[in-house]
Amino acid sequence: MRIGPEHVSRQPSDTYYVNHDTVLRTHTSAHQVELLQSGLDRFLVVGDVYRRDEIDRSHYPIFHQMEGVKLFTPAELAPAQGNPDRELQLIQDDLKRGLEGLATHLFGPTEMRWVEEYFPFTEPSMELEIQFQNEWMEVLGCGVVHPEIVANAGRNPNQDKGWAFGLGLERWAMVLFDIPDIRLFWSQDERFSSQFASGQIVSFQPYSKYPPCYKDISFWLPPTQDDNDNYQFHVNDLNELVRGVAGDLVEQMELLDEFTHPKTQKVSQCYRIYYRSMDRSLTNAEIDALQEEVRRLAESELNVTLR
Ligand code: DAH
């Protein structure tokens, strides 16, 4: 899949390894090669994917993707008259038109924008962002399939050309059903699930706004250590630790402040953690206990020095 050892989708900081050899699927693009190899020219493939990531309303460690691939027939490429640049343009125009059309079909007139990106399996690559509750939200990655993917599938890259995309299904559902926070998909609360029925598109009616509560945590980062990177700090380790302690009670975490001590060169960071339940009010005692546990584990597992 043209994903070298350095790529984020292999990094322990961004993925969930089951053991040394096995990683939980990080994206459905992983299936492109095998499906092309099986002889398919167009397909959709849907699956659950797993990533260590930020904590905010549009990120969750498990989510679902829908991957789409289309290879063009010679007749479809004919208007480009065998000119590689024109073929690229033709494929890209078709891709953009299709995905913009999908968004407009589902959401009605919507503010959207294309952002250039890098993905190993497409060239060029881009992302589509949609305005949702006053912010831009990335809803898909896509591009023109890289010739090496086609070659790796045992096919002829001079003939088989086309596009691919990967949609974040929860995010599309957030826009479609007006669901403000991705955690809600995991809520067991009847007040959530009873609002939806198969085949119906409705706007979610928030049943409550429980108050958020935030706590700050400040620490000195561990010094950068040996070749095994053992003591290096990655923010996703903290994200994971906080999710492990607070589960769905954590809504967001942001870096508030960072500075380097002028003499020791040590780096200090301060994060703000927002706690809020989707379903009920949290008590002070409960939040204090969570924060205490986050502090304890940060010190013992991440080698940071609390301030
Ligand atoms: N796999 C990418 C992701 O998880 C999304 C993506 C980008 C899928 C480009 C594609 C593609 O099929 O061509 O962020």
PDB file of C-alpha atoms and ligand atoms in Angstrom:
ATOM      1  CA  MET A   1       0.000   0.000   0.000  1.00  0.00           C
ATOM      2  CA  ARG A   2       3.017   2.333  -0.308  1.00  0.00           C
ATOM      3  CA  ILE A   3       3.026   2.834   3.451  1.00  0.00           C
ATOM      4  CA  GLY A   4       6.619   2.867   4.590  1.00  0.00           C
ATOM      5  CA  PRO A   5       7.831   2.093   8.086  1.00  0.00           C
ATOM      6  CA  GLU A   6       7.735   5.799   8.993  1.00  0.00           C
ATOM      7  CA  HIS A   7       4.101   6.414   8.053  1.00  0.00           C
ATOM      8  CA  VAL A   8       1.714   7.461  10.863  1.00  0.00           C
ATOM      9  CA  SER A   9      -0.565   4.540  10.217  1.00  0.00           C
ATOM     10  CA  ARG A  10       2.219   2.275  11.494  1.00  0.00           C
ATOM     11  CA  GLN A  11       3.292   4.381  14.461  1.00  0.00           C
ATOM     12  CA  PRO A  12       2.426   3.030  17.895  1.00  0.00           C
ATOM     13  CA  SER A  13       1.458   6.582  18.855  1.00  0.00           C
ATOM     14  CA  ASP A  14      -1.316   6.664  16.236  1.00  0.00           C
ATOM     15  CA  THR A  15      -2.541   3.085  16.146  1.00  0.00           C
ATOM     16  CA  TYR A  16      -3.632   0.180  18.297  1.00  0.00           C
ATOM     17  CA  TYR A  17      -1.221  -2.707  18.128  1.00  0.00           C
ATOM     18  CA  VAL A  18      -2.546  -6.043  19.301  1.00  0.00           C
ATOM     19  CA  ASN A  19       0.987  -7.388  19.437  1.00  0.00           C
ATOM     20  CA  HIS A  20       4.244  -6.856  17.616  1.00  0.00           C
ATOM     21  CA  ASP A  21       2.920  -8.088  14.256  1.00  0.00           C
ATOM     22  CA  THR A  22      -0.738  -7.165  14.348  1.00  0.00           C
ATOM     23  CA  VAL A  23      -2.342  -3.759  14.221  1.00  0.00           C
ATOM     24  CA  LEU A  24      -6.065  -3.014  14.224  1.00  0.00           C
ATOM     25  CA  ARG A  25      -7.141  -1.763  10.802  1.00  0.00           C
ATOM     26  CA  THR A  26      -6.497   1.972  10.593  1.00  0.00           C
ATOM     27  CA  HIS A  27      -8.392   2.620   7.365  1.00  0.00           C
ATOM     28  CA  THR A  28     -10.389   0.792   4.717  1.00  0.00           C
ATOM     29  CA  SER A  29      -7.842   1.810   2.054  1.00  0.00           C
ATOM     30  CA  ALA A  30      -5.987  -1.264   3.291  1.00  0.00           C
ATOM     31  CA  HIS A  31      -8.363  -3.329   1.127  1.00  0.00           C
ATOM     32  CA  GLN A  32      -7.793  -1.544  -2.167  1.00  0.00           C
ATOM     33  CA  VAL A  33      -5.025  -3.802  -3.435  1.00  0.00           C
ATOM     34  CA  GLU A  34      -6.683  -7.122  -2.652  1.00  0.00           C
ATOM     35  CA  LEU A  35      -9.995  -6.041  -4.195  1.00  0.00           C
ATOM     36  CA  LEU A  36      -8.354  -4.688  -7.343  1.00  0.00           C
ATOM     37  CA  GLN A  37      -6.383  -7.914  -7.495  1.00  0.00           C
ATOM     38  CA  SER A  38      -9.584  -9.936  -7.381  1.00  0.00           C
ATOM     39  CA  GLY A  39     -10.549  -8.268 -10.658  1.00  0.00           C
ATOM     40  CA  LEU A  40     -13.024  -5.658  -9.446  1.00  0.00           C
ATOM     41  CA  ASP A  41     -13.017  -2.317 -11.277  1.00  0.00           C
ATOM     42  CA  ARG A  42     -15.485  -0.484  -9.034  1.00  0.00           C
ATOM     43  CA  PHE A  43     -16.367  -1.183  -5.467  1.00  0.00           C
ATOM     44  CA  LEU A  44     -17.403   0.154  -2.102  1.00  0.00           C
ATOM     45  CA  VAL A  45     -16.005  -1.391   1.050  1.00  0.00           C
ATOM     46  CA  VAL A  46     -17.153  -0.501   4.547  1.00  0.00           C
ATOM     47  CA  GLY A  47     -15.499  -1.336   7.835  1.00  0.00           C
ATOM     48  CA  ASP A  48     -14.665  -0.357  11.385  1.00  0.00           C
ATOM     49  CA  VAL A  49     -11.287   1.337  11.830  1.00  0.00           C
ATOM     50  CA  TYR A  50      -9.194   2.161  14.887  1.00  0.00           C
ATOM     51  CA  ARG A  51      -6.882   5.061  15.669  1.00  0.00           C
ATOM     52  CA  ARG A  52      -5.257   6.811  18.551  1.00  0.00           C
ATOM     53  CA  ASP A  53      -6.194  10.417  17.959  1.00  0.00           C
ATOM     54  CA  GLU A  54      -7.201  13.781  19.335  1.00  0.00           C
ATOM     55  CA  ILE A  55     -10.044  14.220  21.789  1.00  0.00           C
ATOM     56  CA  ASP A  56     -12.808  16.434  20.457  1.00  0.00           C
ATOM     57  CA  ARG A  57     -16.347  16.144  19.142  1.00  0.00           C
ATOM     58  CA  SER A  58     -15.384  14.700  15.749  1.00  0.00           C
ATOM     59  CA  HIS A  59     -12.707  12.170  16.804  1.00  0.00           C
ATOM     60  CA  TYR A  60     -13.253   8.779  18.394  1.00  0.00           C
ATOM     61  CA  PRO A  61     -10.890   5.796  18.679  1.00  0.00           C
ATOM     62  CA  ILE A  62     -13.294   3.588  16.707  1.00  0.00           C
ATOM     63  CA  PHE A  63     -15.145   4.796  13.651  1.00  0.00           C
ATOM     64  CA  HIS A  64     -16.418   3.533  10.330  1.00  0.00           C
ATOM     65  CA  GLN A  65     -15.194   4.258   6.842  1.00  0.00           C
ATOM     66  CA  MET A  66     -16.624   3.693   3.427  1.00  0.00           C
ATOM     67  CA  GLU A  67     -14.026   3.270   0.735  1.00  0.00           C
ATOM     68  CA  GLY A  68     -14.868   3.692  -2.929  1.00  0.00           C
ATOM     69  CA  VAL A  69     -12.754   2.917  -5.988  1.00  0.00           C
ATOM     70  CA  LYS A  70     -13.530   3.420  -9.653  1.00  0.00           C
ATOM     71  CA  LEU A  71     -11.287   2.458 -12.540  1.00  0.00           C
ATOM     72  CA  PHE A  72     -12.197   4.053 -15.836  1.00  0.00           C
ATOM     73  CA  THR A  73     -12.937   2.152 -19.015  1.00  0.00           C
ATOM     74  CA  PRO A  74     -10.978   3.080 -22.166  1.00  0.00           C
ATOM     75  CA  ALA A  75     -14.168   4.681 -23.523  1.00  0.00           C
ATOM     76  CA  GLU A  76     -14.477   6.851 -20.413  1.00  0.00           C
ATOM     77  CA  LEU A  77     -10.868   7.966 -20.753  1.00  0.00           C
ATOM     78  CA  ALA A  78     -11.168   8.559 -24.487  1.00  0.00           C
ATOM     79  CA  PRO A  79     -11.994  12.285 -24.252  1.00  0.00           C
ATOM     80  CA  ALA A  80      -8.508  12.797 -22.766  1.00  0.00           C
ATOM     81  CA  GLN A  81      -7.020  11.281 -25.940  1.00  0.00           C
ATOM     82  CA  GLY A  82      -4.271   9.357 -24.172  1.00  0.00           C
ATOM     83  CA  ASN A  83      -2.725  12.529 -22.777  1.00  0.00           C
ATOM     84  CA  PRO A  84      -1.641  11.736 -19.173  1.00  0.00           C
ATOM     85  CA  ASP A  85      -2.249  15.245 -17.834  1.00  0.00           C
ATOM     86  CA  ARG A  86      -5.682  15.386 -19.377  1.00  0.00           C
ATOM     87  CA  GLU A  87      -6.507  11.928 -18.054  1.00  0.00           C
ATOM     88  CA  LEU A  88      -5.532  13.034 -14.578  1.00  0.00           C
ATOM     89  CA  GLN A  89      -7.749  16.087 -14.923  1.00  0.00           C
ATOM     90  CA  LEU A  90     -10.647  14.047 -16.262  1.00  0.00           C
ATOM     91  CA  ILE A  91     -10.416  11.560 -13.392  1.00  0.00           C
ATOM     92  CA  GLN A  92     -10.081  14.280 -10.790  1.00  0.00           C
ATOM     93  CA  ASP A  93     -13.022  16.270 -12.184  1.00  0.00           C
ATOM     94  CA  ASP A  94     -15.195  13.152 -12.146  1.00  0.00           C
ATOM     95  CA  LEU A  95     -14.173  12.415  -8.553  1.00  0.00           C
ATOM     96  CA  LYS A  96     -14.869  15.932  -7.308  1.00  0.00           C
ATOM     97  CA  ARG A  97     -18.150  16.199  -9.160  1.00  0.00           C
ATOM     98  CA  GLY A  98     -19.317  12.871  -7.745  1.00  0.00           C
ATOM     99  CA  LEU A  99     -18.420  13.628  -4.153  1.00  0.00           C
ATOM    100  CA  GLU A 100     -19.741  17.183  -4.220  1.00  0.00           C
ATOM    101  CA  GLY A 101     -22.899  15.741  -5.747  1.00  0.00           C
ATOM    102  CA  LEU A 102     -23.189  13.178  -2.971  1.00  0.00           C
ATOM    103  CA  ALA A 103     -22.842  15.864  -0.305  1.00  0.00           C
ATOM    104  CA  THR A 104     -25.382  18.127  -1.986  1.00  0.00           C
ATOM    105  CA  HIS A 105     -27.786  15.236  -2.505  1.00  0.00           C
ATOM    106  CA  LEU A 106     -27.620  14.306   1.176  1.00  0.00           C
ATOM    107  CA  PHE A 107     -27.304  17.697   2.827  1.00  0.00           C
ATOM    108  CA  GLY A 108     -28.820  20.166   0.386  1.00  0.00           C
ATOM    109  CA  PRO A 109     -26.854  23.319  -0.454  1.00  0.00           C
ATOM    110  CA  THR A 110     -23.870  23.212   1.901  1.00  0.00           C
ATOM    111  CA  GLU A 111     -20.688  25.165   2.320  1.00  0.00           C
ATOM    112  CA  MET A 112     -17.771  22.937   1.393  1.00  0.00           C
ATOM    113  CA  ARG A 113     -14.146  23.287   0.352  1.00  0.00           C
ATOM    114  CA  TRP A 114     -11.351  21.139  -1.061  1.00  0.00           C
ATOM    115  CA  VAL A 115      -8.016  21.017   0.751  1.00  0.00           C
ATOM    116  CA  GLU A 116      -4.844  19.589  -0.788  1.00  0.00           C
ATOM    117  CA  GLU A 117      -3.475  16.663   1.162  1.00  0.00           C
ATOM    118  CA  TYR A 118      -0.951  13.880   0.990  1.00  0.00           C
ATOM    119  CA  PHE A 119      -1.954  10.215   1.047  1.00  0.00           C
ATOM    120  CA  PRO A 120       0.458   7.479   0.037  1.00  0.00           C
ATOM    121  CA  PHE A 121      -2.047   5.711  -2.183  1.00  0.00           C
ATOM    122  CA  THR A 122      -3.199   8.631  -4.314  1.00  0.00           C
ATOM    123  CA  GLU A 123      -1.530  11.364  -6.337  1.00  0.00           C
ATOM    124  CA  PRO A 124      -2.814  14.029  -6.299  1.00  0.00           C
ATOM    125  CA  SER A 125      -4.752  13.720  -3.044  1.00  0.00           C
ATOM    126  CA  MET A 126      -7.289  15.960  -1.349  1.00  0.00           C
ATOM    127  CA  GLU A 127      -9.785  16.219   1.456  1.00  0.00           C
ATOM    128  CA  LEU A 128     -13.312  17.552   1.470  1.00  0.00           C
ATOM    129  CA  GLU A 129     -14.358  19.727   4.387  1.00  0.00           C
ATOM    130  CA  ILE A 130     -17.903  20.733   5.233  1.00  0.00           C
ATOM    131  CA  GLN A 131     -19.155  23.571   7.408  1.00  0.00           C
ATOM    132  CA  PHE A 132     -20.768  22.001  10.430  1.00  0.00           C
ATOM    133  CA  GLN A 133     -21.834  24.039  13.453  1.00  0.00           C
ATOM    134  CA  ASN A 134     -19.592  26.926  12.449  1.00  0.00           C
ATOM    135  CA  GLU A 135     -16.447  24.905  11.912  1.00  0.00           C
ATOM    136  CA  TRP A 136     -14.822  23.121   9.000  1.00  0.00           C
ATOM    137  CA  MET A 137     -14.973  19.364   9.452  1.00  0.00           C
ATOM    138  CA  GLU A 138     -13.028  16.929   7.280  1.00  0.00           C
ATOM    139  CA  VAL A 139     -15.432  14.322   5.930  1.00  0.00           C
ATOM    140  CA  LEU A 140     -13.325  12.390   3.419  1.00  0.00           C
ATOM    141  CA  GLY A 141      -9.944  11.841   1.824  1.00  0.00           C
ATOM    142  CA  CYS A 142      -9.578  10.996  -1.841  1.00  0.00           C
ATOM    143  CA  GLY A 143      -7.482  11.252  -4.963  1.00  0.00           C
ATOM    144  CA  VAL A 144      -6.304   9.693  -8.183  1.00  0.00           C
ATOM    145  CA  VAL A 145      -5.154   6.112  -7.530  1.00  0.00           C
ATOM    146  CA  HIS A 146      -1.359   5.868  -7.480  1.00  0.00           C
ATOM    147  CA  PRO A 147       0.050   3.707 -10.318  1.00  0.00           C
ATOM    148  CA  GLU A 148       1.988   1.618  -7.792  1.00  0.00           C
ATOM    149  CA  ILE A 149      -1.266   0.513  -6.144  1.00  0.00           C
ATOM    150  CA  VAL A 150      -2.488  -0.717  -9.504  1.00  0.00           C
ATOM    151  CA  ALA A 151       0.839  -2.445 -10.157  1.00  0.00           C
ATOM    152  CA  ASN A 152       0.848  -4.013  -6.666  1.00  0.00           C
ATOM    153  CA  ALA A 153      -2.547  -5.476  -7.488  1.00  0.00           C
ATOM    154  CA  GLY A 154      -0.958  -7.214 -10.456  1.00  0.00           C
ATOM    155  CA  ARG A 155      -2.651  -4.961 -12.996  1.00  0.00           C
ATOM    156  CA  ASN A 156      -1.394  -2.621 -15.681  1.00  0.00           C
ATOM    157  CA  PRO A 157      -1.037   0.964 -14.448  1.00  0.00           C
ATOM    158  CA  ASN A 158      -0.875   2.272 -18.006  1.00  0.00           C
ATOM    159  CA  GLN A 159      -4.366   0.977 -18.589  1.00  0.00           C
ATOM    160  CA  ASP A 160      -6.118   0.888 -15.229  1.00  0.00           C
ATOM    161  CA  LYS A 161      -6.581   4.444 -14.020  1.00  0.00           C
ATOM    162  CA  GLY A 162      -9.126   5.889 -11.699  1.00  0.00           C
ATOM    163  CA  TRP A 163      -9.978   7.426  -8.383  1.00  0.00           C
ATOM    164  CA  ALA A 164     -10.493   6.368  -4.760  1.00  0.00           C
ATOM    165  CA  PHE A 165     -12.060   7.939  -1.694  1.00  0.00           C
ATOM    166  CA  GLY A 166     -12.580   7.120   1.985  1.00  0.00           C
ATOM    167  CA  LEU A 167     -15.547   8.642   3.848  1.00  0.00           C
ATOM    168  CA  GLY A 168     -15.775   8.966   7.622  1.00  0.00           C
ATOM    169  CA  LEU A 169     -19.288   7.611   8.043  1.00  0.00           C
ATOM    170  CA  GLU A 170     -19.962   8.982  11.536  1.00  0.00           C
ATOM    171  CA  ARG A 171     -19.061  12.469  10.349  1.00  0.00           C
ATOM    172  CA  TRP A 172     -21.431  12.208   7.383  1.00  0.00           C
ATOM    173  CA  ALA A 173     -24.121  11.066   9.796  1.00  0.00           C
ATOM    174  CA  MET A 174     -23.308  13.978  12.128  1.00  0.00           C
ATOM    175  CA  VAL A 175     -24.051  16.439   9.319  1.00  0.00           C
ATOM    176  CA  LEU A 176     -27.058  14.516   8.013  1.00  0.00           C
ATOM    177  CA  PHE A 177     -28.767  14.079  11.400  1.00  0.00           C
ATOM    178  CA  ASP A 178     -27.370  17.188  13.110  1.00  0.00           C
ATOM    179  CA  ILE A 179     -25.562  15.148  15.760  1.00  0.00           C
ATOM    180  CA  PRO A 180     -23.200  17.494  17.585  1.00  0.00           C
ATOM    181  CA  ASP A 181     -20.773  14.995  19.134  1.00  0.00           C
ATOM    182  CA  ILE A 182     -19.402  11.704  17.820  1.00  0.00           C
ATOM    183  CA  ARG A 183     -19.656  10.112  21.292  1.00  0.00           C
ATOM    184  CA  LEU A 184     -23.436  10.113  20.918  1.00  0.00           C
ATOM    185  CA  PHE A 185     -23.213   7.174  18.484  1.00  0.00           C
ATOM    186  CA  TRP A 186     -22.098   5.096  21.473  1.00  0.00           C
ATOM    187  CA  SER A 187     -24.708   6.376  23.892  1.00  0.00           C
ATOM    188  CA  GLN A 188     -27.020   3.759  25.374  1.00  0.00           C
ATOM    189  CA  ASP A 189     -29.519   6.460  26.270  1.00  0.00           C
ATOM    190  CA  GLU A 190     -33.031   5.881  24.934  1.00  0.00           C
ATOM    191  CA  ARG A 191     -33.438   9.596  24.471  1.00  0.00           C
ATOM    192  CA  PHE A 192     -30.841   9.268  21.713  1.00  0.00           C
ATOM    193  CA  SER A 193     -31.707   5.983  20.070  1.00  0.00           C
ATOM    194  CA  SER A 194     -35.482   6.516  20.129  1.00  0.00           C
ATOM    195  CA  GLN A 195     -35.120   9.544  17.839  1.00  0.00           C
ATOM    196  CA  PHE A 196     -34.008   7.458  14.874  1.00  0.00           C
ATOM    197  CA  ALA A 197     -35.694   4.851  12.737  1.00  0.00           C
ATOM    198  CA  SER A 198     -34.461   2.999   9.722  1.00  0.00           C
ATOM    199  CA  GLY A 199     -35.078   4.866   6.465  1.00  0.00           C
ATOM    200  CA  GLN A 200     -35.867   8.199   8.113  1.00  0.00           C
ATOM    201  CA  ILE A 201     -33.750  11.312   8.078  1.00  0.00           C
ATOM    202  CA  VAL A 202     -34.488  13.566  11.027  1.00  0.00           C
ATOM    203  CA  SER A 203     -32.638  16.276  12.902  1.00  0.00           C
ATOM    204  CA  PHE A 204     -31.467  15.207  16.315  1.00  0.00           C
ATOM    205  CA  GLN A 205     -33.190  17.127  19.115  1.00  0.00           C
ATOM    206  CA  PRO A 206     -30.694  17.562  21.986  1.00  0.00           C
ATOM    207  CA  TYR A 207     -32.396  16.345  25.124  1.00  0.00           C
ATOM    208  CA  SER A 208     -30.098  18.137  27.446  1.00  0.00           C
ATOM    209  CA  LYS A 209     -27.074  20.302  27.787  1.00  0.00           C
ATOM    210  CA  TYR A 210     -25.270  19.149  30.853  1.00  0.00           C
ATOM    211  CA  PRO A 211     -22.605  21.572  31.975  1.00  0.00           C
ATOM    212  CA  PRO A 212     -18.999  20.853  31.009  1.00  0.00           C
ATOM    213  CA  CYS A 213     -16.320  21.035  33.630  1.00  0.00           C
ATOM    214  CA  TYR A 214     -12.664  21.498  32.857  1.00  0.00           C
ATOM    215  CA  LYS A 215      -9.480  20.713  34.739  1.00  0.00           C
ATOM    216  CA  ASP A 216      -5.952  21.652  33.793  1.00  0.00           C
ATOM    217  CA  ILE A 217      -2.890  19.476  34.071  1.00  0.00           C
ATOM    218  CA  SER A 218       0.668  20.851  33.779  1.00  0.00           C
ATOM    219  CA  PHE A 219       3.895  18.930  33.657  1.00  0.00           C
ATOM    220  CA  TRP A 220       7.489  18.868  32.516  1.00  0.00           C
ATOM    221  CA  LEU A 221       8.014  16.555  29.585  1.00  0.00           C
ATOM    222  CA  PRO A 222      10.437  13.700  30.025  1.00  0.00           C
ATOM    223  CA  PRO A 223      13.836  14.296  28.466  1.00  0.00           C
ATOM    224  CA  THR A 224      14.229  12.808  25.007  1.00  0.00           C
ATOM    225  CA  GLN A 225      15.856   9.470  25.659  1.00  0.00           C
ATOM    226  CA  ASP A 226      17.765   6.658  24.028  1.00  0.00           C
ATOM    227  CA  ASP A 227      17.402   5.207  20.531  1.00  0.00           C
ATOM    228  CA  ASN A 228      14.350   3.202  21.553  1.00  0.00           C
ATOM    229  CA  ASP A 229      12.524   6.483  22.123  1.00  0.00           C
ATOM    230  CA  ASN A 230      11.435   5.065  25.406  1.00  0.00           C
ATOM    231  CA  TYR A 231      10.951   8.316  27.218  1.00  0.00           C
ATOM    232  CA  GLN A 232       9.659  10.378  24.376  1.00  0.00           C
ATOM    233  CA  PHE A 233       6.307  11.921  24.989  1.00  0.00           C
ATOM    234  CA  HIS A 234       3.590  11.835  22.345  1.00  0.00           C
ATOM    235  CA  VAL A 235       0.359  13.716  22.924  1.00  0.00           C
ATOM    236  CA  ASN A 236      -1.623  10.696  21.718  1.00  0.00           C
ATOM    237  CA  ASP A 237      -0.286   8.779  24.713  1.00  0.00           C
ATOM    238  CA  LEU A 238      -1.929  11.346  26.931  1.00  0.00           C
ATOM    239  CA  ASN A 239      -5.121  11.254  24.827  1.00  0.00           C
ATOM    240  CA  GLU A 240      -5.227   7.501  25.217  1.00  0.00           C
ATOM    241  CA  LEU A 241      -4.562   7.659  28.935  1.00  0.00           C
ATOM    242  CA  VAL A 242      -7.340  10.213  29.455  1.00  0.00           C
ATOM    243  CA  ARG A 243      -9.783   8.180  27.371  1.00  0.00           C
ATOM    244  CA  GLY A 244      -8.834   5.106  29.352  1.00  0.00           C
ATOM    245  CA  VAL A 245      -9.637   6.835  32.628  1.00  0.00           C
ATOM    246  CA  ALA A 246     -12.647   8.943  31.651  1.00  0.00           C
ATOM    247  CA  GLY A 247     -14.120   6.960  28.756  1.00  0.00           C
ATOM    248  CA  ASP A 248     -16.989   8.816  27.133  1.00  0.00           C
ATOM    249  CA  LEU A 249     -17.020  11.390  29.932  1.00  0.00           C
ATOM    250  CA  VAL A 250     -14.181  13.308  28.283  1.00  0.00           C
ATOM    251  CA  GLU A 251     -15.295  15.721  25.597  1.00  0.00           C
ATOM    252  CA  GLN A 252     -12.167  17.548  24.579  1.00  0.00           C
ATOM    253  CA  MET A 253      -8.558  18.098  25.430  1.00  0.00           C
ATOM    254  CA  GLU A 254      -6.460  21.010  24.267  1.00  0.00           C
ATOM    255  CA  LEU A 255      -2.922  22.253  24.712  1.00  0.00           C
ATOM    256  CA  LEU A 256      -3.255  25.547  26.572  1.00  0.00           C
ATOM    257  CA  ASP A 257       0.327  26.517  27.004  1.00  0.00           C
ATOM    258  CA  GLU A 258       3.860  25.376  26.327  1.00  0.00           C
ATOM    259  CA  PHE A 259       7.191  26.891  27.226  1.00  0.00           C
ATOM    260  CA  THR A 260      10.845  25.976  27.416  1.00  0.00           C
ATOM    261  CA  HIS A 261      12.776  26.780  30.542  1.00  0.00           C
ATOM    262  CA  PRO A 262      15.555  29.165  29.477  1.00  0.00           C
ATOM    263  CA  LYS A 263      18.226  27.534  31.653  1.00  0.00           C
ATOM    264  CA  THR A 264      17.400  23.830  31.741  1.00  0.00           C
ATOM    265  CA  GLN A 265      15.780  23.694  28.270  1.00  0.00           C
ATOM    266  CA  LYS A 266      13.092  21.550  29.821  1.00  0.00           C
ATOM    267  CA  VAL A 267       9.678  21.805  28.180  1.00  0.00           C
ATOM    268  CA  SER A 268       6.533  22.390  30.185  1.00  0.00           C
ATOM    269  CA  GLN A 269       3.042  21.813  28.821  1.00  0.00           C
ATOM    270  CA  CYS A 270      -0.382  22.569  30.184  1.00  0.00           C
ATOM    271  CA  TYR A 271      -3.474  20.777  28.873  1.00  0.00           C
ATOM    272  CA  ARG A 272      -7.097  21.577  29.568  1.00  0.00           C
ATOM    273  CA  ILE A 273      -9.385  18.564  29.817  1.00  0.00           C
ATOM    274  CA  TYR A 274     -13.119  19.102  29.405  1.00  0.00           C
ATOM    275  CA  TYR A 275     -15.359  16.573  31.073  1.00  0.00           C
ATOM    276  CA  ARG A 276     -19.009  16.352  30.150  1.00  0.00           C
ATOM    277  CA  SER A 277     -21.510  13.538  29.983  1.00  0.00           C
ATOM    278  CA  MET A 278     -23.950  13.396  27.083  1.00  0.00           C
ATOM    279  CA  ASP A 279     -26.562  11.802  29.317  1.00  0.00           C
ATOM    280  CA  ARG A 280     -26.373  13.221  32.838  1.00  0.00           C
ATOM    281  CA  SER A 281     -24.799  15.734  35.210  1.00  0.00           C
ATOM    282  CA  LEU A 282     -21.420  14.866  36.630  1.00  0.00           C
ATOM    283  CA  THR A 283     -20.630  15.501  40.283  1.00  0.00           C
ATOM    284  CA  ASN A 284     -17.552  17.418  41.394  1.00  0.00           C
ATOM    285  CA  ALA A 285     -16.357  14.451  43.373  1.00  0.00           C
ATOM    286  CA  GLU A 286     -16.556  12.231  40.308  1.00  0.00           C
ATOM    287  CA  ILE A 287     -14.581  14.637  38.124  1.00  0.00           C
ATOM    288  CA  ASP A 288     -11.979  15.224  40.811  1.00  0.00           C
ATOM    289  CA  ALA A 289     -11.464  11.482  41.074  1.00  0.00           C
ATOM    290  CA  LEU A 290     -11.011  11.167  37.301  1.00  0.00           C
ATOM    291  CA  GLN A 291      -8.539  14.028  37.202  1.00  0.00           C
ATOM    292  CA  GLU A 292      -6.601  12.591  40.158  1.00  0.00           C
ATOM    293  CA  GLU A 293      -6.319   9.285  38.309  1.00  0.00           C
ATOM    294  CA  VAL A 294      -5.175  11.043  35.120  1.00  0.00           C
ATOM    295  CA  ARG A 295      -2.463  12.833  37.112  1.00  0.00           C
ATOM    296  CA  ARG A 296      -1.350   9.653  38.840  1.00  0.00           C
ATOM    297  CA  LEU A 297      -1.101   7.648  35.612  1.00  0.00           C
ATOM    298  CA  ALA A 298       0.521  10.493  33.657  1.00  0.00           C
ATOM    299  CA  GLU A 299       3.322  10.513  36.182  1.00  0.00           C
ATOM    300  CA  SER A 300       3.741   6.752  36.425  1.00  0.00           C
ATOM    301  CA  GLU A 301       3.208   5.811  32.758  1.00  0.00           C
ATOM    302  CA  LEU A 302       4.271   8.800  30.692  1.00  0.00           C
ATOM    303  CA  ASN A 303       7.311   9.759  32.737  1.00  0.00           C
ATOM    304  CA  VAL A 304       6.222  13.356  33.001  1.00  0.00           C
ATOM    305  CA  THR A 305       6.866  15.431  36.125  1.00  0.00           C
ATOM    306  CA  LEU A 306       3.722  17.074  37.413  1.00  0.00           C
ATOM    307  CA  ARG A 307       3.914  20.709  38.359  1.00  0.00           C
TER     308      ARG A 307
HETATM  309  N1  DAH B   1      -7.458   6.329   4.030  1.00  0.00           N
HETATM  310  C1  DAH B   1      -7.555   7.762   4.198  1.00  0.00           C
HETATM  311  C2  DAH B   1      -7.798   8.087   5.661  1.00  0.00           C
HETATM  312  O1  DAH B   1      -8.098   7.204   6.388  1.00  0.00           O
HETATM  313  C3  DAH B   1      -8.683   8.325   3.383  1.00  0.00           C
HETATM  314  C4  DAH B   1      -8.435   8.142   1.928  1.00  0.00           C
HETATM  315  C5  DAH B   1      -7.629   9.009   1.232  1.00  0.00           C
HETATM  316  C6  DAH B   1      -8.996   7.073   1.245  1.00  0.00           C
HETATM  317  C7  DAH B   1      -7.382   8.850  -0.112  1.00  0.00           C
HETATM  318  C8  DAH B   1      -8.770   6.901  -0.115  1.00  0.00           C
HETATM  319  C9  DAH B   1      -7.954   7.805  -0.784  1.00  0.00           C
HETATM  320  O2  DAH B   1      -9.286   5.911  -0.818  1.00  0.00           O
HETATM  321  O3  DAH B   1      -7.749   7.606  -2.093  1.00  0.00           O
HETATM  322  O4  DAH B   1      -7.681   9.207   6.082  1.00  0.00           O
END
